[in-house]
PDB file of C-alpha atoms in Angstrom:
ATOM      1  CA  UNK A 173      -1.149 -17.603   2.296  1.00  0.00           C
ATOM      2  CA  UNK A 174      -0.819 -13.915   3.992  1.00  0.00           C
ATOM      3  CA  UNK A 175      -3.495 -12.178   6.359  1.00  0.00           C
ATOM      4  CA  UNK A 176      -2.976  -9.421   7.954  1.00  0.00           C
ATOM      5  CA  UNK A 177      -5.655  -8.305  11.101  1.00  0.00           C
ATOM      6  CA  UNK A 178      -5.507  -4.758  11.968  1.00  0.00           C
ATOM      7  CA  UNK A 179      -7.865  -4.370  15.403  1.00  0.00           C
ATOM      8  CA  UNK A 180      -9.822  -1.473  15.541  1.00  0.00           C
ATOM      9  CA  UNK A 181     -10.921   0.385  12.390  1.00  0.00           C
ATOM     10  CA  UNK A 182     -11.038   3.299  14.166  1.00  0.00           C
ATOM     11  CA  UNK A 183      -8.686   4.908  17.351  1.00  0.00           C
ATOM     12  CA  UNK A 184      -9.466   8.367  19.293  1.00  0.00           C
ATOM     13  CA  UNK A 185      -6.951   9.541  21.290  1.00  0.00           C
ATOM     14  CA  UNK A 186      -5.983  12.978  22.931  1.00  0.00           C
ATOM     15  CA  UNK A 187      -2.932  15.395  21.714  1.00  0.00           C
ATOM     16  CA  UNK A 188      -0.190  14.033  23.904  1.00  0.00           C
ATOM     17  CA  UNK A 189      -1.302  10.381  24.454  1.00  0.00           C
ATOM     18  CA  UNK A 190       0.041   7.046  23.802  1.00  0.00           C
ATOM     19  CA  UNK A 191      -0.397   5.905  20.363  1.00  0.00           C
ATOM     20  CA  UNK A 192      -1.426   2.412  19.791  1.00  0.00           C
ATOM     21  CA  UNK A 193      -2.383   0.692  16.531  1.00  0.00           C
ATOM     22  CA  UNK A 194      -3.098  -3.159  16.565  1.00  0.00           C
ATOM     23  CA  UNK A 195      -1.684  -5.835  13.580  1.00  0.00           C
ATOM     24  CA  UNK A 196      -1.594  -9.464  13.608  1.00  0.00           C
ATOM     25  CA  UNK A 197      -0.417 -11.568  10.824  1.00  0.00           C
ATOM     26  CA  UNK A 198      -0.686 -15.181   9.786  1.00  0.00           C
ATOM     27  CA  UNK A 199       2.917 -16.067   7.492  1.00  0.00           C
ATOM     28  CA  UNK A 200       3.828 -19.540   6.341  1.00  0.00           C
ATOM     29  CA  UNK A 201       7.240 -17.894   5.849  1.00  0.00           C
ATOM     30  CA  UNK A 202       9.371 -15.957   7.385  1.00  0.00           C
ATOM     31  CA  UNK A 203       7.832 -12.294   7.119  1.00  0.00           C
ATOM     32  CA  UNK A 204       9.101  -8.679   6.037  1.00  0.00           C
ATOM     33  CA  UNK A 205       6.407  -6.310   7.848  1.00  0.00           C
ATOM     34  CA  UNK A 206       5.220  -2.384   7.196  1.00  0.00           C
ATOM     35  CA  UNK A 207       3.338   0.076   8.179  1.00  0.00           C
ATOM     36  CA  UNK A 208       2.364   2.578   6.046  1.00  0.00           C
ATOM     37  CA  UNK A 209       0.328   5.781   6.285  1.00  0.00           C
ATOM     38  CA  UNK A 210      -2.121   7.382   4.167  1.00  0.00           C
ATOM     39  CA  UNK A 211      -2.877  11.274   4.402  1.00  0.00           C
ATOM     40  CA  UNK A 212      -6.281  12.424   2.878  1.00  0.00           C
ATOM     41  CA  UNK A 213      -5.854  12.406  -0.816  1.00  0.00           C
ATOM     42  CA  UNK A 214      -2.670  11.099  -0.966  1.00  0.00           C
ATOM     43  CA  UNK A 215      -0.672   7.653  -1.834  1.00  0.00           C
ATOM     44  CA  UNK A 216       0.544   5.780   1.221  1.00  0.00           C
ATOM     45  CA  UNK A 217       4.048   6.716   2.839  1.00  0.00           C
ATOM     46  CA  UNK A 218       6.597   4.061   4.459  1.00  0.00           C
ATOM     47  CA  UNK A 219       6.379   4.801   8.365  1.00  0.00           C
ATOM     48  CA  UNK A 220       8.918   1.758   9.122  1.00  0.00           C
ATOM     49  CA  UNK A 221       9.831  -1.666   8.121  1.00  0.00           C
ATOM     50  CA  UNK A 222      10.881  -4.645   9.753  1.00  0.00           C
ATOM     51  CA  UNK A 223      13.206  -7.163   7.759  1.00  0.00           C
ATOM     52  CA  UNK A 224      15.940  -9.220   9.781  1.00  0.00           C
ATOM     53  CA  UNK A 225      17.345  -8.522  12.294  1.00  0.00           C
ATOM     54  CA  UNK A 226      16.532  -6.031  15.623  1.00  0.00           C
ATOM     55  CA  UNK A 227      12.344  -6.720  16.796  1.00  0.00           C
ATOM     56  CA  UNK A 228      12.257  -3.029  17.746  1.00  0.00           C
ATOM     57  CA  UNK A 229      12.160  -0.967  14.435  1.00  0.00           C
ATOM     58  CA  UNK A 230      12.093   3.002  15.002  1.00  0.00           C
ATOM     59  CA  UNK A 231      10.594   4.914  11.773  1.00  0.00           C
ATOM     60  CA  UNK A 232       9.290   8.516  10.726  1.00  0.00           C
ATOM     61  CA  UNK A 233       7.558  10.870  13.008  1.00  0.00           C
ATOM     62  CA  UNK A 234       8.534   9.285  16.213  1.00  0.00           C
ATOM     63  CA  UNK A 235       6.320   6.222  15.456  1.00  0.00           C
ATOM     64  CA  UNK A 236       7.962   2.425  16.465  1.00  0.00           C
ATOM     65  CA  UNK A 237       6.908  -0.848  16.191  1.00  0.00           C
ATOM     66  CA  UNK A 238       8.250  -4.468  17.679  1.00  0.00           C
ATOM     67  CA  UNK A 239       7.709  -7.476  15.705  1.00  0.00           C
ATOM     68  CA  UNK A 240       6.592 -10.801  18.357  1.00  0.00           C
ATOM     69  CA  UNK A 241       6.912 -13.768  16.813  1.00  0.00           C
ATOM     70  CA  UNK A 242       5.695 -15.538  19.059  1.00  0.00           C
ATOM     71  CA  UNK A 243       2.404 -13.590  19.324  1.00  0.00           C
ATOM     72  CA  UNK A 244       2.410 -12.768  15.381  1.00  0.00           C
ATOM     73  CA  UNK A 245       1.813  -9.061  16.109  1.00  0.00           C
ATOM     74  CA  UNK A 246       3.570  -5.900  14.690  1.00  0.00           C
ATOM     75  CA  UNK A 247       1.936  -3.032  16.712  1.00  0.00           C
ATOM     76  CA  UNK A 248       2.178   0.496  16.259  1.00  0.00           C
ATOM     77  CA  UNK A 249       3.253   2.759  18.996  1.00  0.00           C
ATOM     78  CA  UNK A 250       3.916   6.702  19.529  1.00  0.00           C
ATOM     79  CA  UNK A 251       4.125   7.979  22.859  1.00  0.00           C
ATOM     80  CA  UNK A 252       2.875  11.078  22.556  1.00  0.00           C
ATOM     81  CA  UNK A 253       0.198  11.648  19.754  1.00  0.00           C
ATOM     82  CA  UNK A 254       0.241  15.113  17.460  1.00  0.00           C
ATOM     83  CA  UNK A 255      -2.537  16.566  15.792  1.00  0.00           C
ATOM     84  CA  UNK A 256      -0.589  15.922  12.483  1.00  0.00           C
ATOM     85  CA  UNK A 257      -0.760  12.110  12.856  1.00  0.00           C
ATOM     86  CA  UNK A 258      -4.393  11.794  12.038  1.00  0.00           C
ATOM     87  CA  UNK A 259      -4.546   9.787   9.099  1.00  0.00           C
ATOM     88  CA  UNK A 260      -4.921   5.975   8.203  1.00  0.00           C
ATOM     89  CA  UNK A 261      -2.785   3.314   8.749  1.00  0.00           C
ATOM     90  CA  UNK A 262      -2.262   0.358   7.020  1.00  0.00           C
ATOM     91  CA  UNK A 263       0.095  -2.640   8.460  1.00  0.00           C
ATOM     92  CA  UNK A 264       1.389  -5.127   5.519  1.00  0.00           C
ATOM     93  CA  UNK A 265       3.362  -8.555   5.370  1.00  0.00           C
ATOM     94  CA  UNK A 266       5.090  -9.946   2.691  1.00  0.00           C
ATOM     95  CA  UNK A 267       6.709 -12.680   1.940  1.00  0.00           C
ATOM     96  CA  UNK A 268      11.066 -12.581   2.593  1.00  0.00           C
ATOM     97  CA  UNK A 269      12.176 -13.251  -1.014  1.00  0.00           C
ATOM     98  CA  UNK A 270      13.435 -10.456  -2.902  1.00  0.00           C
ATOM     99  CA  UNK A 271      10.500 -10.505  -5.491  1.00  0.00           C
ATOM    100  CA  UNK A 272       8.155 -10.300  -3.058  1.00  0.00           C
ATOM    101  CA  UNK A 273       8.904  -7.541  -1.609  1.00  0.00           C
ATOM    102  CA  UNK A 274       6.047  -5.404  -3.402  1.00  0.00           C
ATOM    103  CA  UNK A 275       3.823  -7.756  -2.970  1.00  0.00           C
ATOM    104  CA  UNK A 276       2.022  -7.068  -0.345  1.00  0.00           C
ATOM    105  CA  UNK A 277      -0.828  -7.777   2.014  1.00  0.00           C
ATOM    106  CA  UNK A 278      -2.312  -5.154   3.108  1.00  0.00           C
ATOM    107  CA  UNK A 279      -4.544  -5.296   6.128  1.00  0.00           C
ATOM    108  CA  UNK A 280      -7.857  -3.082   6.455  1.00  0.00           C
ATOM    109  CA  UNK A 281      -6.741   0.126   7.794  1.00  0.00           C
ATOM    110  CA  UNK A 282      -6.953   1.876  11.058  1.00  0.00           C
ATOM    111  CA  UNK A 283      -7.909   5.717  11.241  1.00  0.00           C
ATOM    112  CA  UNK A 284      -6.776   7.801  13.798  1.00  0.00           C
ATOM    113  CA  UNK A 285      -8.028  10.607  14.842  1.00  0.00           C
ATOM    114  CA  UNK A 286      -6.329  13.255  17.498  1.00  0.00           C
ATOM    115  CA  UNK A 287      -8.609  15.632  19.900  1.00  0.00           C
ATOM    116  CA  UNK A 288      -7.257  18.518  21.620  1.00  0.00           C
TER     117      UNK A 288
ATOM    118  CA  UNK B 290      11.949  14.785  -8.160  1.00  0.00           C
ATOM    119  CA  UNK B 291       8.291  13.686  -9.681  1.00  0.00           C
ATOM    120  CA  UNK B 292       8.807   9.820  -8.186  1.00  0.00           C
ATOM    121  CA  UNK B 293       5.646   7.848  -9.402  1.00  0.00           C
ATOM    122  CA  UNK B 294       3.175  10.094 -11.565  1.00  0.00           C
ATOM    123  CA  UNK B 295       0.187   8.166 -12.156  1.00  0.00           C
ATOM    124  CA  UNK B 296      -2.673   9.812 -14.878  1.00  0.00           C
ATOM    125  CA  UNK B 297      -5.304  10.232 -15.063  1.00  0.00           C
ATOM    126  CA  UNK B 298      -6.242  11.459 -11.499  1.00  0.00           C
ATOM    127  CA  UNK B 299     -10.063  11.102 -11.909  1.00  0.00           C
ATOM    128  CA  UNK B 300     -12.312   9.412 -14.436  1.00  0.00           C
ATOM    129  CA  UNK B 301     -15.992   8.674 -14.646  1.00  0.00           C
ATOM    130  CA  UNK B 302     -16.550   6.172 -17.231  1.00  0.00           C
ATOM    131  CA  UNK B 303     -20.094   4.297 -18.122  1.00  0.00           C
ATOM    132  CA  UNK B 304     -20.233   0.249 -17.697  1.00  0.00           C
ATOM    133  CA  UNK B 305     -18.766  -0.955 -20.955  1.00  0.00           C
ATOM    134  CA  UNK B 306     -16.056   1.748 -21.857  1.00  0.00           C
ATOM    135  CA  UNK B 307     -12.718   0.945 -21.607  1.00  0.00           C
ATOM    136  CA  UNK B 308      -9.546   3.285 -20.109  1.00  0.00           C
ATOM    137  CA  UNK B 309      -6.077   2.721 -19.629  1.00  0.00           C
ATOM    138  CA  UNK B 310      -4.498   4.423 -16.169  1.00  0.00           C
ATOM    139  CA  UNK B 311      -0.585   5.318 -16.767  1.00  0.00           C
ATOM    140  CA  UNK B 312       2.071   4.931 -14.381  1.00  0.00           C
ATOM    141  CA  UNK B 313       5.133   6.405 -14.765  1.00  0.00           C
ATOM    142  CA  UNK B 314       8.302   6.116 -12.986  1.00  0.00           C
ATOM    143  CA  UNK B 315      11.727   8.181 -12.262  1.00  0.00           C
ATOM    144  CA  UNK B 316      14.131   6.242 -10.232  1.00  0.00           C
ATOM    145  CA  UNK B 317      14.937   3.562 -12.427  1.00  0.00           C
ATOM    146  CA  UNK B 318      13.136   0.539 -10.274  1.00  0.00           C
ATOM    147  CA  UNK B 319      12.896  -2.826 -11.853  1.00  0.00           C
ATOM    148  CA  UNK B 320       9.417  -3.555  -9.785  1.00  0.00           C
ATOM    149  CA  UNK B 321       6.094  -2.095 -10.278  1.00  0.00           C
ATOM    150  CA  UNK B 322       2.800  -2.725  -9.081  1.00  0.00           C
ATOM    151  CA  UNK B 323      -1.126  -1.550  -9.416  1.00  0.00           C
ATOM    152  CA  UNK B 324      -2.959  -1.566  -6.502  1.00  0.00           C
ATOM    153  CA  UNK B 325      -6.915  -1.194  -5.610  1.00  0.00           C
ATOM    154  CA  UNK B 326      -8.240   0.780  -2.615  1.00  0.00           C
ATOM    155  CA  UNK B 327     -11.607   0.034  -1.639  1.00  0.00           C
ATOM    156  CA  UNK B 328     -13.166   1.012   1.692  1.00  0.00           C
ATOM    157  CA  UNK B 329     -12.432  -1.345   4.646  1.00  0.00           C
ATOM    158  CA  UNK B 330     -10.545  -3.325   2.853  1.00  0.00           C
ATOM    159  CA  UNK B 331      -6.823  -2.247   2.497  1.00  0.00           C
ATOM    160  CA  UNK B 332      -5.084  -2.064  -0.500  1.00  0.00           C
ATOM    161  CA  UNK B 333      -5.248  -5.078  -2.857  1.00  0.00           C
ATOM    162  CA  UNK B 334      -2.179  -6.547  -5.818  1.00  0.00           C
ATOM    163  CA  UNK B 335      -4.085  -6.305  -9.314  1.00  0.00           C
ATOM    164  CA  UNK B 336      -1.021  -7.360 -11.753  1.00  0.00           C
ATOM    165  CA  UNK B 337       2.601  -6.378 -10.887  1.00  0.00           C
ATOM    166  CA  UNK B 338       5.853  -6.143 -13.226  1.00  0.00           C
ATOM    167  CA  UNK B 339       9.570  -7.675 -11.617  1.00  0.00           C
ATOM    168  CA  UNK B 340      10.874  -5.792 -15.370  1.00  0.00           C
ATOM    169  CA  UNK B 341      10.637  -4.660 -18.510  1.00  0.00           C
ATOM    170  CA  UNK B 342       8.528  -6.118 -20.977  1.00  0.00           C
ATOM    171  CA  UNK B 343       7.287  -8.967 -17.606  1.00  0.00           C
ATOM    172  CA  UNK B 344       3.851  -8.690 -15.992  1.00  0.00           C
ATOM    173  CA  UNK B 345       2.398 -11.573 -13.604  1.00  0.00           C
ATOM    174  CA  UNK B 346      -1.216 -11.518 -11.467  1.00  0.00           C
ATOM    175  CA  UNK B 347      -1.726 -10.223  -8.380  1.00  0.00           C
ATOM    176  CA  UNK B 348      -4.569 -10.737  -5.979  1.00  0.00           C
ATOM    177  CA  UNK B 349      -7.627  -9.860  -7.849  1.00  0.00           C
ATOM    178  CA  UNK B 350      -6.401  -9.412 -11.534  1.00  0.00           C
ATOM    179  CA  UNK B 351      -9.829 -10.530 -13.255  1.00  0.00           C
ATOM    180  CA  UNK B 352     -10.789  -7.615 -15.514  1.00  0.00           C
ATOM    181  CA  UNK B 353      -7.734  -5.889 -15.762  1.00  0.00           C
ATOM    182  CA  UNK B 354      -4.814  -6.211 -18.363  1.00  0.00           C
ATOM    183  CA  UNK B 355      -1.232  -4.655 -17.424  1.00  0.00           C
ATOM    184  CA  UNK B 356       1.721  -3.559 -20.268  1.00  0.00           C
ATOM    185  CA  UNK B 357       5.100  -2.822 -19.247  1.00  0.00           C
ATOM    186  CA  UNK B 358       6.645  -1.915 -22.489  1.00  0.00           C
ATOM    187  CA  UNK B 359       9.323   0.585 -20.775  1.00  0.00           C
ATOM    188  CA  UNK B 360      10.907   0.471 -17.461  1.00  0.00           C
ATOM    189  CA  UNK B 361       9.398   3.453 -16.780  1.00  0.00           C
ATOM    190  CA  UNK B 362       5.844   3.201 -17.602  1.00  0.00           C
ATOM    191  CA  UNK B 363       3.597   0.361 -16.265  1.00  0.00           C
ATOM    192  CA  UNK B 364      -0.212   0.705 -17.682  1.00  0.00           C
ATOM    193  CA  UNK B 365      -3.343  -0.459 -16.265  1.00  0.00           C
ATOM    194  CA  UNK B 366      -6.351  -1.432 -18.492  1.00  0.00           C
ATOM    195  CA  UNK B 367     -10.168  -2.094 -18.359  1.00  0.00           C
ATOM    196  CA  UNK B 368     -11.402  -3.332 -21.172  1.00  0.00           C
ATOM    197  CA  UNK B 369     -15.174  -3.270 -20.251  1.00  0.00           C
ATOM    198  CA  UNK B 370     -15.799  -1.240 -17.353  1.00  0.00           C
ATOM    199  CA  UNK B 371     -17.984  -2.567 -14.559  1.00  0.00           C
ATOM    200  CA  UNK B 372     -19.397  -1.118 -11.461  1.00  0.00           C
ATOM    201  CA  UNK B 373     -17.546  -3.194  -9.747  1.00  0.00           C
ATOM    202  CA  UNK B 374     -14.441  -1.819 -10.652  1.00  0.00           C
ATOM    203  CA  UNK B 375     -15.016   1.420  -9.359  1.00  0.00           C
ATOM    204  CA  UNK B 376     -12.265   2.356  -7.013  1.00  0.00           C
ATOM    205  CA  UNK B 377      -9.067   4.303  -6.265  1.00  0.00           C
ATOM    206  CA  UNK B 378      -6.027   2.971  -8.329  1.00  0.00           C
ATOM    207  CA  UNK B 379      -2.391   3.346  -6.964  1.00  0.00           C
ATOM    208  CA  UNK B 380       0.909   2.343  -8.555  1.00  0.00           C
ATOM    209  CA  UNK B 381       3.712   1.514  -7.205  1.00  0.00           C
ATOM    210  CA  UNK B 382       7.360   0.934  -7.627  1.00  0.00           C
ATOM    211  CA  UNK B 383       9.403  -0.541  -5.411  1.00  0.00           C
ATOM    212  CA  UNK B 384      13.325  -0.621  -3.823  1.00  0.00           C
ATOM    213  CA  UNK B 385      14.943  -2.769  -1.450  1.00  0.00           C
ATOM    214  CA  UNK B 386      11.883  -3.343   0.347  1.00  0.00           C
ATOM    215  CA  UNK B 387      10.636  -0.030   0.021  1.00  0.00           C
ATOM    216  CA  UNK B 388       7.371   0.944  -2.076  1.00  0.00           C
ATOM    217  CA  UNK B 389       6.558   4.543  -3.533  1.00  0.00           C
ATOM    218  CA  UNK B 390       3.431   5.049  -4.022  1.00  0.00           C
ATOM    219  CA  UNK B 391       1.540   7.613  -6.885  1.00  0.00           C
ATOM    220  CA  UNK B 392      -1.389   9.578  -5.345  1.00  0.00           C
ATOM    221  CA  UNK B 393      -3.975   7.280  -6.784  1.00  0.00           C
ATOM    222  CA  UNK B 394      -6.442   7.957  -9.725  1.00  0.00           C
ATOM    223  CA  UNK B 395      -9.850   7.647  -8.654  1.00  0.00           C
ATOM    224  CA  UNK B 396     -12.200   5.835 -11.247  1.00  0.00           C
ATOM    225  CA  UNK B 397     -15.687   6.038 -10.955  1.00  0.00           C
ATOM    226  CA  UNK B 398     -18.237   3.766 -13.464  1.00  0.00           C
ATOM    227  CA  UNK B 399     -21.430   4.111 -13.571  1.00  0.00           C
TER     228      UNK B 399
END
């Protein structure tokens, strides 16, 4: 079974500061992993994925993300945070078959919030 | 392009009554999905479709029934509401590892 651990269910930071949003998983298999974000009111939008291949994945908005194996962590990073960014965001593993790509697990969420 | 179009956007319903939730689709993806959003805890898989006229349970699929009579549509029912049930719905379809969501339809039962 999947489990995904997002630390923190809520992260402050300042306009112009480092970005950091926590995820664990637990995978019996090898893993595809997401991160999505969710804008008040809205569905949830594909910030980057990480498949095969290169542990460094660059996605929308400047965000990145490096997937550690041998820490089973996916974290979220932005180096310079924008008042646009606020939002929630949700990390997600599946399993690597090609049916399973939709079915995901999601972890709890993390909501950022940006200060001037 | 309208993507995934998912009606009705809000619904109050009393414990009971039953509702169906449409999803509707535009770019032709074989996979669909219905999703549950509930405070603090993610997203969760209710029932999910790999194709026409296929539907298999997700996560938590107890109260729920799913149709996928067209590739394009994939419907979500409650046959006897429940408290319990009250939530924010959100389809999906996906694409090479890619999901698009709807903007969710928010279901309230009382």
């Amino acid at each position: 079974a999947q489990s995904v651990t997002q630390l923190g269910s809520h992260v402050s930071v300042s306009e112009g500061a480092l970005v950091l949003l926590r995820c664990n998983y637990s995978s019996s298999v090898p893993p595809y992993l997401f991160w999505y974000v969710q804008y008040p009111n809205q569905g949830l939008q594909l910030l980057l994925k990480y498949t095969t291949g290169a542990t460094l994945v660059k996605g929308i908005n400047g965000f990145e993300a490096e997937f550690k194996k041998s820490e089973t962590s996916f974290h979220l990073t932005k180096p310079s945070a924008h008042m646009s960014d606020a939002a929630e965001y949700f990390c997600a593993v599946s399993d690597s078959g090609g049916t399973s790509y939709g079915k995901l697990t999601f972890g709890q969420g993390t909501i950022l919030t940006v200060h001037p | 392009n309208a993507g995934v179009t998912q009606t009705p956007k809000f619904r109050v319903l009393k414990t009971g009554q039953s509702m169906t939730l449409l999803c509707a689709q535009d770019m032709n993806h074989e996979y669909m999905y219905w999703y549950r959003q509930d405070p603090g805890m993610g997203l969760r898989l209710i029932h999910y479709s790999v194709g026409e006229g296929t539907t298999a349970k997700g996560e938590v699929p107890d109260g729920y029934n799913v149709s996928r009579l067209k590739k394009q549509n994939f419907l979500l029912g409650l046959e006897s509401a429940a408290p319990s049930q009250t939530s924010v719905y959100f389809c999906a379809s996906s694409y090479i590892g890619e999901l698009f969501f709807g903007e969710g339809s928010r279901l309230t039962v009382l």
